[in-house]
PDB file of C-alpha atoms in Angstrom:
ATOM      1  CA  UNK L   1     150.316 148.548 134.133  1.00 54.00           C
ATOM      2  CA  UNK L   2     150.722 145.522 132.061  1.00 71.00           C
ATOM      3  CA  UNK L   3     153.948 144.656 130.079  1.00 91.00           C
ATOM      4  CA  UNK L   4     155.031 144.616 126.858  1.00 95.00           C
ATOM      5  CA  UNK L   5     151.870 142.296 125.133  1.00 96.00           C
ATOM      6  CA  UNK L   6     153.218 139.900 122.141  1.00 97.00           C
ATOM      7  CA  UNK L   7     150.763 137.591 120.731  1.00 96.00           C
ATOM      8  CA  UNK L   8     150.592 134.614 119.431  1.00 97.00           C
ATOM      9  CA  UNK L   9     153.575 132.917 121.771  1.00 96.00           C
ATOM     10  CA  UNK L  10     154.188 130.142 119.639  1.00 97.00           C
ATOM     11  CA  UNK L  11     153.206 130.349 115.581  1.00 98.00           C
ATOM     12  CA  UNK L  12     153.527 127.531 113.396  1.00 98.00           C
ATOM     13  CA  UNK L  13     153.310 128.392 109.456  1.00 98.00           C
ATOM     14  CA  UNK L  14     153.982 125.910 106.375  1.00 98.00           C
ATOM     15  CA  UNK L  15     156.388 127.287 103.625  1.00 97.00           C
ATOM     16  CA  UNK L  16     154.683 130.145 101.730  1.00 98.00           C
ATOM     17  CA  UNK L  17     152.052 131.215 104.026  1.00 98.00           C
ATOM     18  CA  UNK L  18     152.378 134.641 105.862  1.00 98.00           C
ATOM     19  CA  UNK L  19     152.922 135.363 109.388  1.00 98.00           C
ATOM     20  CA  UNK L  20     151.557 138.210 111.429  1.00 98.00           C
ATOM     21  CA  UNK L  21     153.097 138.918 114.999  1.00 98.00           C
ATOM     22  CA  UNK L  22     151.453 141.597 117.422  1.00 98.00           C
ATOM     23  CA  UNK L  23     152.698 143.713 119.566  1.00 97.00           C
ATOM     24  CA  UNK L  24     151.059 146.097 122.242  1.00 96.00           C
ATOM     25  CA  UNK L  25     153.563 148.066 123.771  1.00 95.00           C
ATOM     26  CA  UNK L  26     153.196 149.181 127.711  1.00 93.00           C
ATOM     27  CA  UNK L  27     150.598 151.993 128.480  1.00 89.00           C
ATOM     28  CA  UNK L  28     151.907 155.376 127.447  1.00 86.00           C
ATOM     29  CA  UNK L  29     154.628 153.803 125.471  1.00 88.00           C
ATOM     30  CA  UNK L  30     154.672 155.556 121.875  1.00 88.00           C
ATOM     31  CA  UNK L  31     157.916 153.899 120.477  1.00 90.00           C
ATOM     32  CA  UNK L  32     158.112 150.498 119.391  1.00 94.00           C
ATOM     33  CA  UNK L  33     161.117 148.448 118.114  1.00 94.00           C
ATOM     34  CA  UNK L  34     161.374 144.668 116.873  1.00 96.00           C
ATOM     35  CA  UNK L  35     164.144 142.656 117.332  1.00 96.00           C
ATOM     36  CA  UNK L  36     164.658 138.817 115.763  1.00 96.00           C
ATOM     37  CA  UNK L  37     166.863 136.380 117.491  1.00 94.00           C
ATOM     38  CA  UNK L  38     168.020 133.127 115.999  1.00 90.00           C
ATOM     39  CA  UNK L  39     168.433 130.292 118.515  1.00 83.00           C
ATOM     40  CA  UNK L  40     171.637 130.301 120.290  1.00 80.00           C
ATOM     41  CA  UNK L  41     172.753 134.210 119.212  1.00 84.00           C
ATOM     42  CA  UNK L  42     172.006 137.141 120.459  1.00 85.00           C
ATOM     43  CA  UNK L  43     169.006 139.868 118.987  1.00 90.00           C
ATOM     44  CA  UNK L  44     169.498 141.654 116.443  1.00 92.00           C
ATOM     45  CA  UNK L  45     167.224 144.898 115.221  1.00 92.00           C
ATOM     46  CA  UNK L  46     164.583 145.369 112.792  1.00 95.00           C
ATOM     47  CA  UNK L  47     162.926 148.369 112.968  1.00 95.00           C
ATOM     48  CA  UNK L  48     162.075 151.249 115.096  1.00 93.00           C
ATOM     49  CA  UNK L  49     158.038 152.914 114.620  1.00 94.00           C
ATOM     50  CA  UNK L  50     156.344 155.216 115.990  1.00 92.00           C
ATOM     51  CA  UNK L  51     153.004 155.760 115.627  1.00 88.00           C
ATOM     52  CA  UNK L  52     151.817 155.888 111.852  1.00 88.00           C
ATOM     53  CA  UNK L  53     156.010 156.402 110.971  1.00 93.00           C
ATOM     54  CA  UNK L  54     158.621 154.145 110.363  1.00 95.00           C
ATOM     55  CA  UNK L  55     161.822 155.780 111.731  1.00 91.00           C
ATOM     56  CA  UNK L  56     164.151 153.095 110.855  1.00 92.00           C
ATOM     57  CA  UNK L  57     164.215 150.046 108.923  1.00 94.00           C
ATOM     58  CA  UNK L  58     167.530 149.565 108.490  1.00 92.00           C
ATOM     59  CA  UNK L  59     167.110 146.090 109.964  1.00 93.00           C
ATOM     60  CA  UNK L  60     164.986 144.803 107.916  1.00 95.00           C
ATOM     61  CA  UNK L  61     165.345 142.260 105.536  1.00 94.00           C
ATOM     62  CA  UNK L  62     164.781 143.547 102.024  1.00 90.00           C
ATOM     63  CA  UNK L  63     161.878 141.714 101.050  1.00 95.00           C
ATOM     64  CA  UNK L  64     158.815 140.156 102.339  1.00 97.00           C
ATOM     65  CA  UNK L  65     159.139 141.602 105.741  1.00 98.00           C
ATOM     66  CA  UNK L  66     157.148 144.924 106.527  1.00 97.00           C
ATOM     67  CA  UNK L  67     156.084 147.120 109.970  1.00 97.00           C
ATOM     68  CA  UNK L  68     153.675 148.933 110.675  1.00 96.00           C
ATOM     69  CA  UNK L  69     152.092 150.773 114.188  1.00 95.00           C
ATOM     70  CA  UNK L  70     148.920 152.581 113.447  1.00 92.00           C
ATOM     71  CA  UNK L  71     147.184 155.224 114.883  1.00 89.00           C
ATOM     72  CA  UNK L  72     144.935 152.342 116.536  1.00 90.00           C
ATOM     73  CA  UNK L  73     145.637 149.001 117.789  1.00 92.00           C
ATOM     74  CA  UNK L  74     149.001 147.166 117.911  1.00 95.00           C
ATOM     75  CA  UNK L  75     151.762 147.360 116.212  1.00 97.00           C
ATOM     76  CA  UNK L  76     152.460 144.143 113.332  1.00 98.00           C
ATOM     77  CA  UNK L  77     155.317 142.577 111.556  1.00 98.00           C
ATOM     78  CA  UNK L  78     154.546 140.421 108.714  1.00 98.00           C
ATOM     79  CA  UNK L  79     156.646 138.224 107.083  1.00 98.00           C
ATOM     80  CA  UNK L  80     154.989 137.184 103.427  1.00 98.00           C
ATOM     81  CA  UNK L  81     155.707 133.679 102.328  1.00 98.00           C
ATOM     82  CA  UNK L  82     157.859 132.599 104.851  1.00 98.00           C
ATOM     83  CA  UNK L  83     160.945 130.215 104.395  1.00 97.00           C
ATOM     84  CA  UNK L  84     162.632 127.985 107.023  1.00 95.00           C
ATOM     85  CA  UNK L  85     165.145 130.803 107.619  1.00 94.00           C
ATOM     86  CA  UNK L  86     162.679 133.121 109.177  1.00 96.00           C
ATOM     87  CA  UNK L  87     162.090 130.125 112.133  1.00 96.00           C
ATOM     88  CA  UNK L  88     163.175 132.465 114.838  1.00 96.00           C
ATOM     89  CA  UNK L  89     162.249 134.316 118.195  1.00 97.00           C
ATOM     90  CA  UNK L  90     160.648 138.017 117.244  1.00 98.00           C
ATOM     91  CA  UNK L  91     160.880 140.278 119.998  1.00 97.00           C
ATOM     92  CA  UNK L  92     159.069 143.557 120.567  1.00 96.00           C
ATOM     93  CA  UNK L  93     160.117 146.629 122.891  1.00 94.00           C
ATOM     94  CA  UNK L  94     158.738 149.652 124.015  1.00 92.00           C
ATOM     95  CA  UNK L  95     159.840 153.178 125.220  1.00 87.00           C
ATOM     96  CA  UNK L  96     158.612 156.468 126.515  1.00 82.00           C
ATOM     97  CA  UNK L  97     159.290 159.133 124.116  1.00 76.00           C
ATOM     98  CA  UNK L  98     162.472 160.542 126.039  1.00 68.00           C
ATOM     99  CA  UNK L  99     165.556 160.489 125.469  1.00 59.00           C
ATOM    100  CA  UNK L 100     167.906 157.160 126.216  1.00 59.00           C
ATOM    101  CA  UNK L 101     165.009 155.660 128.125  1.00 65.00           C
ATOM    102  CA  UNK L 102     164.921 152.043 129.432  1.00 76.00           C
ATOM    103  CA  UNK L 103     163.311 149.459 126.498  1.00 83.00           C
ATOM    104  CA  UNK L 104     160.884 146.802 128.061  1.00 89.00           C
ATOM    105  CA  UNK L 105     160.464 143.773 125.998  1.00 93.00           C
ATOM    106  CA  UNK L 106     157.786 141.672 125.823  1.00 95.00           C
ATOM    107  CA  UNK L 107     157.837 137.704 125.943  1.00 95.00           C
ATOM    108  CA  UNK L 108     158.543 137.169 121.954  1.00 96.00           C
ATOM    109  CA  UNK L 109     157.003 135.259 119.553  1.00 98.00           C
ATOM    110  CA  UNK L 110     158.471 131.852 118.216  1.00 97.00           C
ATOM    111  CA  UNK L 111     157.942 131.330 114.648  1.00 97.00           C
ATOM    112  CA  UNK L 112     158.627 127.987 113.072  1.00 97.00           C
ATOM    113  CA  UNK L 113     158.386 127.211 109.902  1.00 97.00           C
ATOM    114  CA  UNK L 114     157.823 123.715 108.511  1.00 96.00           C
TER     115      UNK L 114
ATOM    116  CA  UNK C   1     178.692 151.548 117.680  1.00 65.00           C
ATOM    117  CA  UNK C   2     181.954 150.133 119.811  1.00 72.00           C
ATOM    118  CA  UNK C   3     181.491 146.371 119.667  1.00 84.00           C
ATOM    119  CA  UNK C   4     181.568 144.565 122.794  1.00 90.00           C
ATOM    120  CA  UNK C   5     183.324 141.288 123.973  1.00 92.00           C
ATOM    121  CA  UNK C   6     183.193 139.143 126.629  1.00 95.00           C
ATOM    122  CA  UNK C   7     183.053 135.921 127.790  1.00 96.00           C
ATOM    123  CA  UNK C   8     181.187 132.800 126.247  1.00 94.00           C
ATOM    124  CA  UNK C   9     180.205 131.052 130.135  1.00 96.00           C
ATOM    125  CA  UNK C  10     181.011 131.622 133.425  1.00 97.00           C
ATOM    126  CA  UNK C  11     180.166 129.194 136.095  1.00 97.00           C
ATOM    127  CA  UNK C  12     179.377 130.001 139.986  1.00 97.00           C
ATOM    128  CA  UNK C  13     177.608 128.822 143.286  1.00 97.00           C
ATOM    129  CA  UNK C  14     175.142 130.110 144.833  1.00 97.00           C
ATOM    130  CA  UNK C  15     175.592 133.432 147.362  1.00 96.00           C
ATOM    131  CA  UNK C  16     178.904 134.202 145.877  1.00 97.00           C
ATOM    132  CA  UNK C  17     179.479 137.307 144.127  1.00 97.00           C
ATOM    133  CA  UNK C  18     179.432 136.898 140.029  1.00 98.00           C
ATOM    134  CA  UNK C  19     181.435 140.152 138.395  1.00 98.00           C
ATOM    135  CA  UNK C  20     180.947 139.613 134.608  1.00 97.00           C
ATOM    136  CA  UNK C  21     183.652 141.948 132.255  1.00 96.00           C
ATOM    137  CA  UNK C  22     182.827 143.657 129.249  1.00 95.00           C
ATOM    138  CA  UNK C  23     185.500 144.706 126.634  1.00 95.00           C
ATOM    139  CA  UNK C  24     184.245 147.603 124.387  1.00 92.00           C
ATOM    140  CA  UNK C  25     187.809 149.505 123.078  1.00 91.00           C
ATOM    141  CA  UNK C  26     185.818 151.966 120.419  1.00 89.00           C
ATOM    142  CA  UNK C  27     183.220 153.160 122.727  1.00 90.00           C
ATOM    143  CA  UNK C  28     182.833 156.904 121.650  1.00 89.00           C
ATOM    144  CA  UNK C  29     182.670 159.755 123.989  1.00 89.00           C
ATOM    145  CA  UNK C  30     178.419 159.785 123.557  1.00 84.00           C
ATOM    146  CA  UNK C  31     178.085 156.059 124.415  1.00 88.00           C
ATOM    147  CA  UNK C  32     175.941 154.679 127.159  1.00 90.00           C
ATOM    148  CA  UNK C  33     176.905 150.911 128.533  1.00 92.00           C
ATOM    149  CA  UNK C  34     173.811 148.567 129.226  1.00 91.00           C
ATOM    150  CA  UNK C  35     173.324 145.114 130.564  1.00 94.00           C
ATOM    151  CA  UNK C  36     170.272 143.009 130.009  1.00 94.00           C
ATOM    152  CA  UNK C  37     169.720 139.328 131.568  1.00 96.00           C
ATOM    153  CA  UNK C  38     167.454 136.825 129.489  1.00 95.00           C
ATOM    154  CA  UNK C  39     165.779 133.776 130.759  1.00 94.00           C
ATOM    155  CA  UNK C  40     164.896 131.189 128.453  1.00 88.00           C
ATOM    156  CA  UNK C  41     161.955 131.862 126.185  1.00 86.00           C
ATOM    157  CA  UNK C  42     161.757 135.365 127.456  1.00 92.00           C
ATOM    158  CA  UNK C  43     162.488 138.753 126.043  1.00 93.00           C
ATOM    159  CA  UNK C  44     165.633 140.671 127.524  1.00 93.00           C
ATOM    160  CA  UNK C  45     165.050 142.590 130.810  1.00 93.00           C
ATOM    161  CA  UNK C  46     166.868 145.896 131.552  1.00 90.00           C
ATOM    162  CA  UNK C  47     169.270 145.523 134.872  1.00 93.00           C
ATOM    163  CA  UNK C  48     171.640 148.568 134.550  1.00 93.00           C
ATOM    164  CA  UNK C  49     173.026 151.344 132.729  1.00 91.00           C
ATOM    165  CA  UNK C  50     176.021 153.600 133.447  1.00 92.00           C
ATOM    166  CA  UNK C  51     177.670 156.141 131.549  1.00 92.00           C
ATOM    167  CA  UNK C  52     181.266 156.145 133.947  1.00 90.00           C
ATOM    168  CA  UNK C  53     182.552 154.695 137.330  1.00 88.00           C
ATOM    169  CA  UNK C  54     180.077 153.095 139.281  1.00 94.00           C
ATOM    170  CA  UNK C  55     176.480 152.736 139.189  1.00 93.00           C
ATOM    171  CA  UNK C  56     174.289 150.453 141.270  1.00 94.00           C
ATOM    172  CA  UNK C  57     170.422 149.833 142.270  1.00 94.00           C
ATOM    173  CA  UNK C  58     168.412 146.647 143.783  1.00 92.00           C
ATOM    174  CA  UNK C  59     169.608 144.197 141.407  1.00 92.00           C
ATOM    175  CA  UNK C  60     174.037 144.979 140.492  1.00 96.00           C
ATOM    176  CA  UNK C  61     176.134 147.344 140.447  1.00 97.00           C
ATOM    177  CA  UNK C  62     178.946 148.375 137.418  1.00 97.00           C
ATOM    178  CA  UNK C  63     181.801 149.613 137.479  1.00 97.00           C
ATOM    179  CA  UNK C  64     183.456 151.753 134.282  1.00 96.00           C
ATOM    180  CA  UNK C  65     187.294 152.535 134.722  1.00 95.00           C
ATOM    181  CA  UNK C  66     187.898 156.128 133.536  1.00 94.00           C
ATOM    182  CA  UNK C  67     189.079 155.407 130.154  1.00 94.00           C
ATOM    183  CA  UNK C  68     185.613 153.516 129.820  1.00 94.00           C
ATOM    184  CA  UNK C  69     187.278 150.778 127.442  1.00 94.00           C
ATOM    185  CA  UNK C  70     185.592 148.194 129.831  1.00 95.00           C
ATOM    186  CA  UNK C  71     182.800 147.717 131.887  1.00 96.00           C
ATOM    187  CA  UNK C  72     182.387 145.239 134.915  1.00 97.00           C
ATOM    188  CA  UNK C  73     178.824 143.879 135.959  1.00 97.00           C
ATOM    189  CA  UNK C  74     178.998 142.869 139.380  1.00 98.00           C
ATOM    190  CA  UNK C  75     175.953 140.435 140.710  1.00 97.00           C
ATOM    191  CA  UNK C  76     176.146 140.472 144.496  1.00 94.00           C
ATOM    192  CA  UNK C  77     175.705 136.720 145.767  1.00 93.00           C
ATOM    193  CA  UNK C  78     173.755 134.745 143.420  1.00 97.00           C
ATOM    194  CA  UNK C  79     170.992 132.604 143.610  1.00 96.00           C
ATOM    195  CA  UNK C  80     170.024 129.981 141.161  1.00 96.00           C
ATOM    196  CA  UNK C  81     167.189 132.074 140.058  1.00 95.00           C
ATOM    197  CA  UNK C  82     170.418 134.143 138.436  1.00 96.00           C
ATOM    198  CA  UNK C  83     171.043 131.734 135.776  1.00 97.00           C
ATOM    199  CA  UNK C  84     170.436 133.638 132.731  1.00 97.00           C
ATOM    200  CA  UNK C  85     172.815 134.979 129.734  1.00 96.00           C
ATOM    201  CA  UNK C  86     173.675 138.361 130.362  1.00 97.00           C
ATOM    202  CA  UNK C  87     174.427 140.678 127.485  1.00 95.00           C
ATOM    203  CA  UNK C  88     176.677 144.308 127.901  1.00 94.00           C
ATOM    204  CA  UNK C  89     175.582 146.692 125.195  1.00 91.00           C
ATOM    205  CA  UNK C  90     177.005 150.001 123.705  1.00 89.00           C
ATOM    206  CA  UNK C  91     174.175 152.278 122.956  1.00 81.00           C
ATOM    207  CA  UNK C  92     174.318 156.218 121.510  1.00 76.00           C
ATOM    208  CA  UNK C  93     172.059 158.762 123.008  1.00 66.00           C
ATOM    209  CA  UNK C  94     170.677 159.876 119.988  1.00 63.00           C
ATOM    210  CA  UNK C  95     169.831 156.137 118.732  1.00 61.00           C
ATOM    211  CA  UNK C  96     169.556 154.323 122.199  1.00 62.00           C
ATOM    212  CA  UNK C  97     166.685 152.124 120.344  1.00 69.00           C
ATOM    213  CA  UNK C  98     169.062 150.558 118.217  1.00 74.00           C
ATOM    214  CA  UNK C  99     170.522 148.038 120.556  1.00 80.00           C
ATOM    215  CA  UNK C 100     173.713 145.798 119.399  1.00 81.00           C
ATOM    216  CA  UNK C 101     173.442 142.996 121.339  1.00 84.00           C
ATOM    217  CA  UNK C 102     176.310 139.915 121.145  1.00 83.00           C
ATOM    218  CA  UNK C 103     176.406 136.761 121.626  1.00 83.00           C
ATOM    219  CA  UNK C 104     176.167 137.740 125.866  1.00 93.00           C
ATOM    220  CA  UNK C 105     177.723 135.787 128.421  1.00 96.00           C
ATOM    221  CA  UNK C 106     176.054 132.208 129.940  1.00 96.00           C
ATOM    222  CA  UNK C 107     176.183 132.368 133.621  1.00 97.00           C
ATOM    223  CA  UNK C 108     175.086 128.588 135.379  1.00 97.00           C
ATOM    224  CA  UNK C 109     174.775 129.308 139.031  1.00 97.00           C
ATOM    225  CA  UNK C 110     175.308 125.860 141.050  1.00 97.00           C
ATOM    226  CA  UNK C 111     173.792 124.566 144.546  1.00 95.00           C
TER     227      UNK C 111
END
């Protein structure tokens, strides 16, 4: 049973372009959460999906940033013309649908923006 | 959710016994207490959760005093493989997804 799947790793994008991180959560996993962690601090929480629903997005920044986790395939945060701020370490977790259950997270992606 | 302190660094050797504190004074009667450890350039990794007094598996055990105010990870003798930053989180039942994590604790384990 493989692990929480994040791809790319690393993800280099020049001011203004868009970035799109992936995220395939662990085999019979049907909740997915994304987490953003700025070098040196601790993570702090995006959003929570489940599939084809948002269920919060409280940690999400306003603008540019969006979720989504359809029916098929993995779920994606994009970031639309990115700035030097959004440089950081995106994590992605998974859960079983029950109740306080354990989040696995995956390796991360590390965004840097030049 | 209760907001959690505790220490910047702590500094061992290896095979001694590494017992990490968490403060969390607001933690509300439906709040669990979690600890992850994170390597470098890797995501946060689930060691234990209690809910009160003492609760231990393979890797730790923790300790919760009744009034549950604090929490106490306890990391029987270390290796250097145990160098990691170790963060204590206050999670609700009914949004255990959204976890608060701090600034965590850096713990260098020496030869």
């Amino acid at each position: 049973n493989a692990g929480v799947m994040q791809n790319p790793r690393h993800l280099v994008r020049r001011r203004g372009q868009e970035a799109r991180l992936r995220c395939s959560p662990m085999k019979g996993h049907s909740h997915v959460y994304w987490y953003r962690q700025l070098p040196e601090e601790g993570l702090k929480f995006m959003v929570y999906l489940q599939k084809e629903n948002i269920i919060d997005e409280s940690g999400m920044p306003k603008e540019r940033f969006s979720a989504e986790f359809p029916k098929e395939g993995p779920s994606i945060l994009r970031i639309q013309q990115v700035v030097r701020g959004d440089s950081a370490a995106y994590f992605c977790a998974s859960s079983p649908p029950t109740g306080n259950a354990e989040a696995f997270f995956g390796q991360g992606t590390r965004l840097t923006v030049v | 959710l209760a907001k959690t302190t505790q220490p910047i660094s702590m500094d061992s050797y290896e095979g001694q016994e590494v017992n990490i504190t968490c403060s969390h004074n607001n933690i509300a009667t439906n709040d669990y207490i979690t600890w992850y450890q994170q390597f470098p350039s890797q995501g946060p990794r689930f060691i234990i959760q209690g809910y009160k007094t003492k609760v231990t598996n393979e890797v730790a055990s923790l300790f919760i005093p009744a009034d549950r105010k604090s929490s106490t990870l306890s990391l029987p003798r270390v290796s250097l493989s145990d160098t990691a930053v170790y963060y204590c989180l206050v999670s609700r039942e009914d949004s255990s997804y959204k976890l608060i994590f701090g600034s965590g604790t850096r713990l260098l384990v020496r030869p």
